[in-house]
Amino acid sequence: MSKVVFLEELCKGCLLCTQVCSKKIITQSSRFNKQGYKVVEIKPEDLEKCIACGFCSLVCPDSAIVVYKSVEEKEPENV
Amino acid sequence: MTEKIMFPKPQVLANRPTHYCPGCHHGLAHKLVAQVLEELKLPEKTICVGSIGCSVFIYNYLLLDTIEAPHGRAPAVATGVKRARPDKFVFTYQGDGDLAAIGLAEIMHCANRGERVSVVFVNNTIYGMTGGQMAPTTLVGQKTTTCPGGRCKDREGEPFKMAEIIGSLGGTAYAARTALNDIKNIQKTKKAIKLAFRAQLEDKGFGFVEILSSCPTNWKMTPLQANERIAKEMIPYFPLGEFKNTLGE
């Protein structure tokens, strides 16, 4: 099972991750962080749809998303 | 069954929030530079030369030895550093107001001499830090605070195509233009940065990457609209690709 962690204090609510999400499950929440930005989230019921492609983590200019992927044997090459 | 972090944050990248606006591509460009440095095992021997502009605080975000150059003079400073310490890896990180306007002479001569330095050139077609003035790379028709009616071709001329200009010089080993608007282009940007760095490491010559990036604040757009603008307006005028590659790849 994959896991996505949003480091909310680093998020600036630019929503670049919502566009690249291959399952379109990242949405803007109604919570503000200390910087005053509305942070993004994945709703708990949508989390199982996540395929851990990592595109949100790749595109995040503030490195605010950490994607953990469960791997069994051969690790995919880090690009 | 183990857990693997996808696209892990590079160690060279400092763990602190950046001062960049939401959706600014500088953070992404920093991350790509940091990843390439780590992949080439360079952080210990790297000297970064910062420029003036939004990227002036690069020393806060990349944990490297850094020199802050006067406005536009980063290639000249890098030349001095590289000649004094040829064992070090030297790169500059410059914006378009810095490199293509006040620093045009420095970058041209540095490239023409074939200095063994690498340049990461972030082109967002505007002066970001000072509040959105017209830059030499501003597109014809684009509105800025100093050309509120839009850039006029007859009055201000057409934007500089830096990657082509640098690619036409004899000392250049690698010159390319990439963009940061989608995943595919981000991956290509990383490859281009790596090749520009390798041009220096393999003693081939000057390495140059122009990265088309966005400035949502000064373009008066949301980050997603800014990404669309890169694809629809910038890439047709600034074609992506390699303009010189003597690395044989």
XYZ file of C-alpha atoms in Angstrom:
328
model
C 0.000 0.000 0.000
C 1.373 3.365 -0.954
C 1.415 6.383 1.261
C 1.512 10.099 0.493
C 2.628 12.601 3.116
C 2.012 16.307 2.629
C 4.406 18.511 4.596
C 1.742 21.114 5.121
C 3.974 23.859 6.477
C 5.978 23.828 3.218
C 2.931 23.796 0.933
C 2.103 27.046 -0.834
C -1.128 25.896 -2.424
C 0.105 26.368 -5.994
C -1.893 23.295 -7.083
C 0.721 22.166 -9.619
C 0.402 18.694 -8.077
C -3.343 18.542 -8.738
C -2.699 18.881 -12.452
C -0.069 16.164 -12.780
C -1.789 13.661 -10.458
C -2.492 10.699 -12.717
C -5.637 9.779 -10.741
C -6.693 13.404 -10.069
C -7.249 12.697 -6.385
C -5.232 15.615 -4.969
C -7.525 18.512 -4.094
C -7.270 21.792 -2.252
C -8.439 21.511 1.336
C -10.098 24.233 3.374
C -7.222 24.278 5.916
C -4.679 27.085 6.073
C -1.069 26.557 7.157
C 0.999 29.003 9.198
C 2.121 30.833 6.059
C -1.525 31.461 5.193
C -1.749 29.160 2.205
C -4.558 26.684 1.628
C -2.864 23.298 1.618
C -3.634 20.324 -0.637
C -4.839 16.951 0.522
C -5.942 13.519 -0.619
C -9.276 12.582 0.864
C -8.980 9.384 2.961
C -11.455 7.541 0.756
C -9.366 8.367 -2.336
C -6.048 7.255 -0.907
C -6.389 3.691 -2.137
C -6.636 4.979 -5.720
C -3.080 6.365 -5.457
C -0.628 4.409 -7.632
C 2.440 6.133 -6.122
C 3.670 7.408 -9.485
C 5.408 10.196 -7.568
C 4.641 12.880 -10.134
C 3.255 15.188 -7.429
C 6.507 14.856 -5.512
C 8.543 15.468 -8.681
C 6.656 18.591 -9.684
C 6.367 20.194 -6.234
C 8.602 23.303 -6.248
C 8.684 23.323 -2.445
C 9.411 19.621 -1.918
C 6.316 19.418 0.264
C 5.154 15.967 -0.873
C 6.756 12.660 0.073
C 5.468 9.575 -1.718
C 6.240 6.143 -0.287
C 5.855 3.253 -2.668
C 5.780 -0.375 -1.585
C 8.232 -2.348 -3.658
C 8.572 -6.116 -3.604
C 11.721 -7.172 -5.402
C 13.315 -5.104 -8.164
C 13.389 -1.403 -7.446
C 12.459 0.828 -10.355
C 15.228 3.094 -11.491
C 15.108 6.510 -9.914
C 14.722 9.100 -12.676
C 8.181 -5.704 0.972
C 9.905 -2.401 1.580
C 8.880 1.191 1.256
C 10.684 3.340 -1.241
C 10.438 7.102 -1.489
C 9.601 8.231 -5.008
C 11.815 11.080 -6.251
C 13.425 11.646 -2.850
C 14.460 15.135 -1.883
C 18.189 15.622 -2.505
C 20.416 16.004 0.571
C 21.981 19.129 -0.974
C 18.636 20.875 -0.884
C 18.191 22.644 2.462
C 15.228 21.667 4.551
C 13.624 25.075 4.868
C 10.733 26.857 3.176
C 11.725 28.958 0.177
C 10.877 32.622 -0.289
C 9.608 31.965 -3.808
C 5.996 32.693 -4.712
C 3.514 29.814 -5.018
C 4.047 27.958 -8.272
C 7.426 29.547 -9.012
C 9.654 27.167 -10.928
C 12.838 28.253 -9.169
C 12.251 25.698 -6.423
C 11.917 22.992 -9.039
C 15.040 24.139 -10.880
C 16.981 24.125 -7.582
C 15.775 20.596 -6.936
C 16.864 19.362 -10.362
C 20.292 20.975 -10.010
C 20.670 19.375 -6.571
C 19.665 15.955 -7.907
C 22.139 16.156 -10.783
C 24.943 17.264 -8.457
C 24.248 14.287 -6.211
C 24.053 11.850 -9.087
C 27.413 13.037 -10.398
C 28.788 12.952 -6.801
C 29.799 16.599 -7.000
C 28.469 18.415 -3.900
C 31.790 18.174 -2.020
C 33.791 19.824 -4.784
C 31.241 22.261 -6.152
C 31.437 26.041 -6.045
C 28.156 27.680 -6.974
C 28.113 31.264 -8.226
C 24.846 33.002 -7.445
C 23.394 35.863 -9.406
C 21.070 38.775 -8.735
C 17.341 38.310 -9.062
C 14.922 36.029 -7.282
C 17.608 33.337 -7.291
C 19.927 35.566 -5.237
C 19.217 33.450 -2.146
C 20.332 30.208 -3.771
C 22.938 29.889 -1.009
C 20.085 29.483 1.462
C 18.618 26.546 -0.410
C 21.566 24.657 -1.867
C 24.035 23.514 0.770
C 27.116 24.276 -1.327
C 30.046 26.662 -1.209
C 28.624 29.737 -2.886
C 29.895 33.092 -4.096
C 27.455 35.899 -4.720
C 28.416 37.738 -7.905
C 27.537 41.344 -8.766
C 24.587 41.773 -11.105
C 25.240 39.897 -14.342
C 28.863 39.128 -13.553
C 28.434 35.520 -12.475
C 30.208 34.078 -15.572
C 33.173 36.408 -14.964
C 33.354 35.405 -11.300
C 33.014 31.751 -12.289
C 35.889 32.169 -14.760
C 38.116 33.449 -11.969
C 37.096 30.689 -9.586
C 37.626 27.966 -12.163
C 41.016 29.293 -13.236
C 42.172 29.588 -9.637
C 40.777 26.191 -8.636
C 40.603 24.007 -11.749
C 39.941 20.964 -9.560
C 36.572 22.351 -8.475
C 33.264 22.077 -10.266
C 31.899 25.568 -10.927
C 28.422 26.475 -12.073
C 26.352 29.641 -12.145
C 22.597 29.943 -11.706
C 21.198 33.021 -13.390
C 17.901 34.535 -14.399
C 17.089 36.273 -17.647
C 17.346 39.816 -16.331
C 20.776 38.958 -14.998
C 22.186 36.914 -17.855
C 20.554 38.401 -20.948
C 20.511 42.083 -19.981
C 23.246 43.451 -17.740
C 25.354 40.311 -17.977
C 25.223 39.822 -21.734
C 28.876 40.729 -22.301
C 30.088 38.399 -19.549
C 28.149 35.370 -20.733
C 29.125 35.862 -24.380
C 32.831 36.144 -23.663
C 32.786 33.372 -21.096
C 31.163 31.042 -23.639
C 33.370 32.215 -26.478
C 36.534 31.576 -24.474
C 35.244 28.098 -23.761
C 35.647 28.413 -20.014
C 35.151 25.110 -18.226
C 32.102 26.302 -16.307
C 28.405 25.453 -16.549
C 25.514 27.899 -16.608
C 21.926 27.225 -15.594
C 19.844 29.987 -17.143
C 16.278 30.339 -15.881
C 14.201 32.240 -18.424
C 10.823 33.495 -17.222
C 10.612 36.412 -19.704
C 10.377 39.043 -16.960
C 12.274 40.681 -14.110
C 10.704 38.835 -11.210
C 12.371 40.246 -8.106
C 12.042 43.932 -8.918
C 8.343 43.761 -9.745
C 7.836 42.606 -13.307
C 9.740 44.939 -15.629
C 10.461 44.125 -19.260
C 13.460 41.870 -19.813
C 15.351 41.254 -23.069
C 13.515 37.925 -23.251
C 10.023 39.393 -22.798
C 7.803 38.149 -25.632
C 6.416 40.570 -28.207
C 3.011 41.727 -26.960
C 3.630 40.687 -23.355
C 2.530 43.328 -20.858
C 4.949 44.284 -18.084
C 5.175 47.280 -15.767
C 7.631 49.049 -18.124
C 5.730 48.183 -21.315
C 2.124 48.363 -20.158
C 0.850 48.311 -23.739
C 2.808 45.163 -24.498
C 6.316 44.793 -25.906
C 6.471 46.402 -29.343
C 8.650 44.749 -31.980
C 9.494 48.028 -33.718
C 10.471 49.830 -30.548
C 12.089 47.160 -28.373
C 12.940 44.457 -30.899
C 12.390 40.752 -30.587
C 13.365 38.675 -27.561
C 16.860 37.208 -27.334
C 17.134 33.511 -28.060
C 20.048 32.881 -25.747
C 20.443 29.132 -26.232
C 20.842 29.565 -30.006
C 23.254 32.477 -29.561
C 25.418 30.612 -27.059
C 25.221 27.460 -29.193
C 26.693 29.341 -32.143
C 29.886 30.252 -30.260
C 33.063 28.260 -30.700
C 33.866 27.621 -27.048
C 30.487 26.105 -26.218
C 30.369 22.350 -25.761
C 26.704 22.054 -24.896
C 23.762 24.428 -25.318
C 20.141 23.410 -24.937
C 16.737 24.806 -24.108
C 14.200 22.951 -22.004
C 11.054 23.811 -20.060
C 9.499 22.968 -16.702
C 5.827 23.022 -17.635
C 5.128 19.275 -17.535
C 6.580 16.001 -16.317
C 8.155 15.098 -19.655
C 9.897 18.442 -19.954
C 11.056 18.281 -16.328
C 12.764 14.937 -17.030
C 14.350 16.390 -20.182
C 15.544 19.399 -18.195
C 17.300 17.137 -15.747
C 19.063 15.313 -18.580
C 20.101 18.631 -20.138
C 21.516 19.928 -16.839
C 23.472 16.697 -16.495
C 24.948 17.046 -19.980
C 25.850 20.704 -19.373
C 27.629 19.671 -16.165
C 29.372 16.802 -17.932
C 30.704 19.214 -20.565
C 32.738 20.772 -17.782
C 33.682 17.515 -16.080
C 34.935 15.990 -19.341
C 36.872 19.173 -20.148
C 34.993 19.698 -23.407
C 34.037 23.346 -22.918
C 31.260 25.631 -21.815
C 27.924 24.092 -20.812
C 24.676 26.039 -21.032
C 21.054 25.149 -20.286
C 18.198 27.573 -20.769
C 15.157 26.570 -18.721
C 11.797 28.092 -19.618
C 10.027 28.662 -16.338
C 7.065 30.542 -15.002
C 6.576 33.652 -12.895
C 2.877 33.457 -11.976
C 2.978 36.553 -9.755
C 4.336 38.937 -12.370
C 2.478 37.333 -15.232
C -0.661 37.941 -13.132
C -1.775 34.342 -13.538
C -2.411 31.279 -11.427
C 0.413 28.711 -11.481
C -1.650 26.410 -13.682
C -2.396 29.188 -16.190
C 1.302 30.081 -16.157
C 2.182 26.493 -17.094
C -0.247 26.723 -19.999
C 1.343 29.973 -21.110
C 4.740 28.282 -21.292
C 3.287 25.644 -23.611
C 1.170 27.964 -25.743
C 3.200 31.165 -25.988
C 6.794 30.576 -24.927
C 7.665 27.236 -26.519
C 6.501 28.304 -30.032
C 8.898 31.273 -29.899
C 11.643 29.590 -27.861
C 11.892 26.138 -29.466
C 13.071 23.371 -27.174
C 16.042 21.211 -27.995
C 19.813 21.014 -28.181
C 21.595 23.638 -30.237
C 25.099 22.341 -29.729
C 26.315 19.065 -28.334
C 29.922 17.996 -28.687
C 29.616 15.336 -26.000
C 28.711 12.702 -28.540
C 25.354 11.804 -27.005
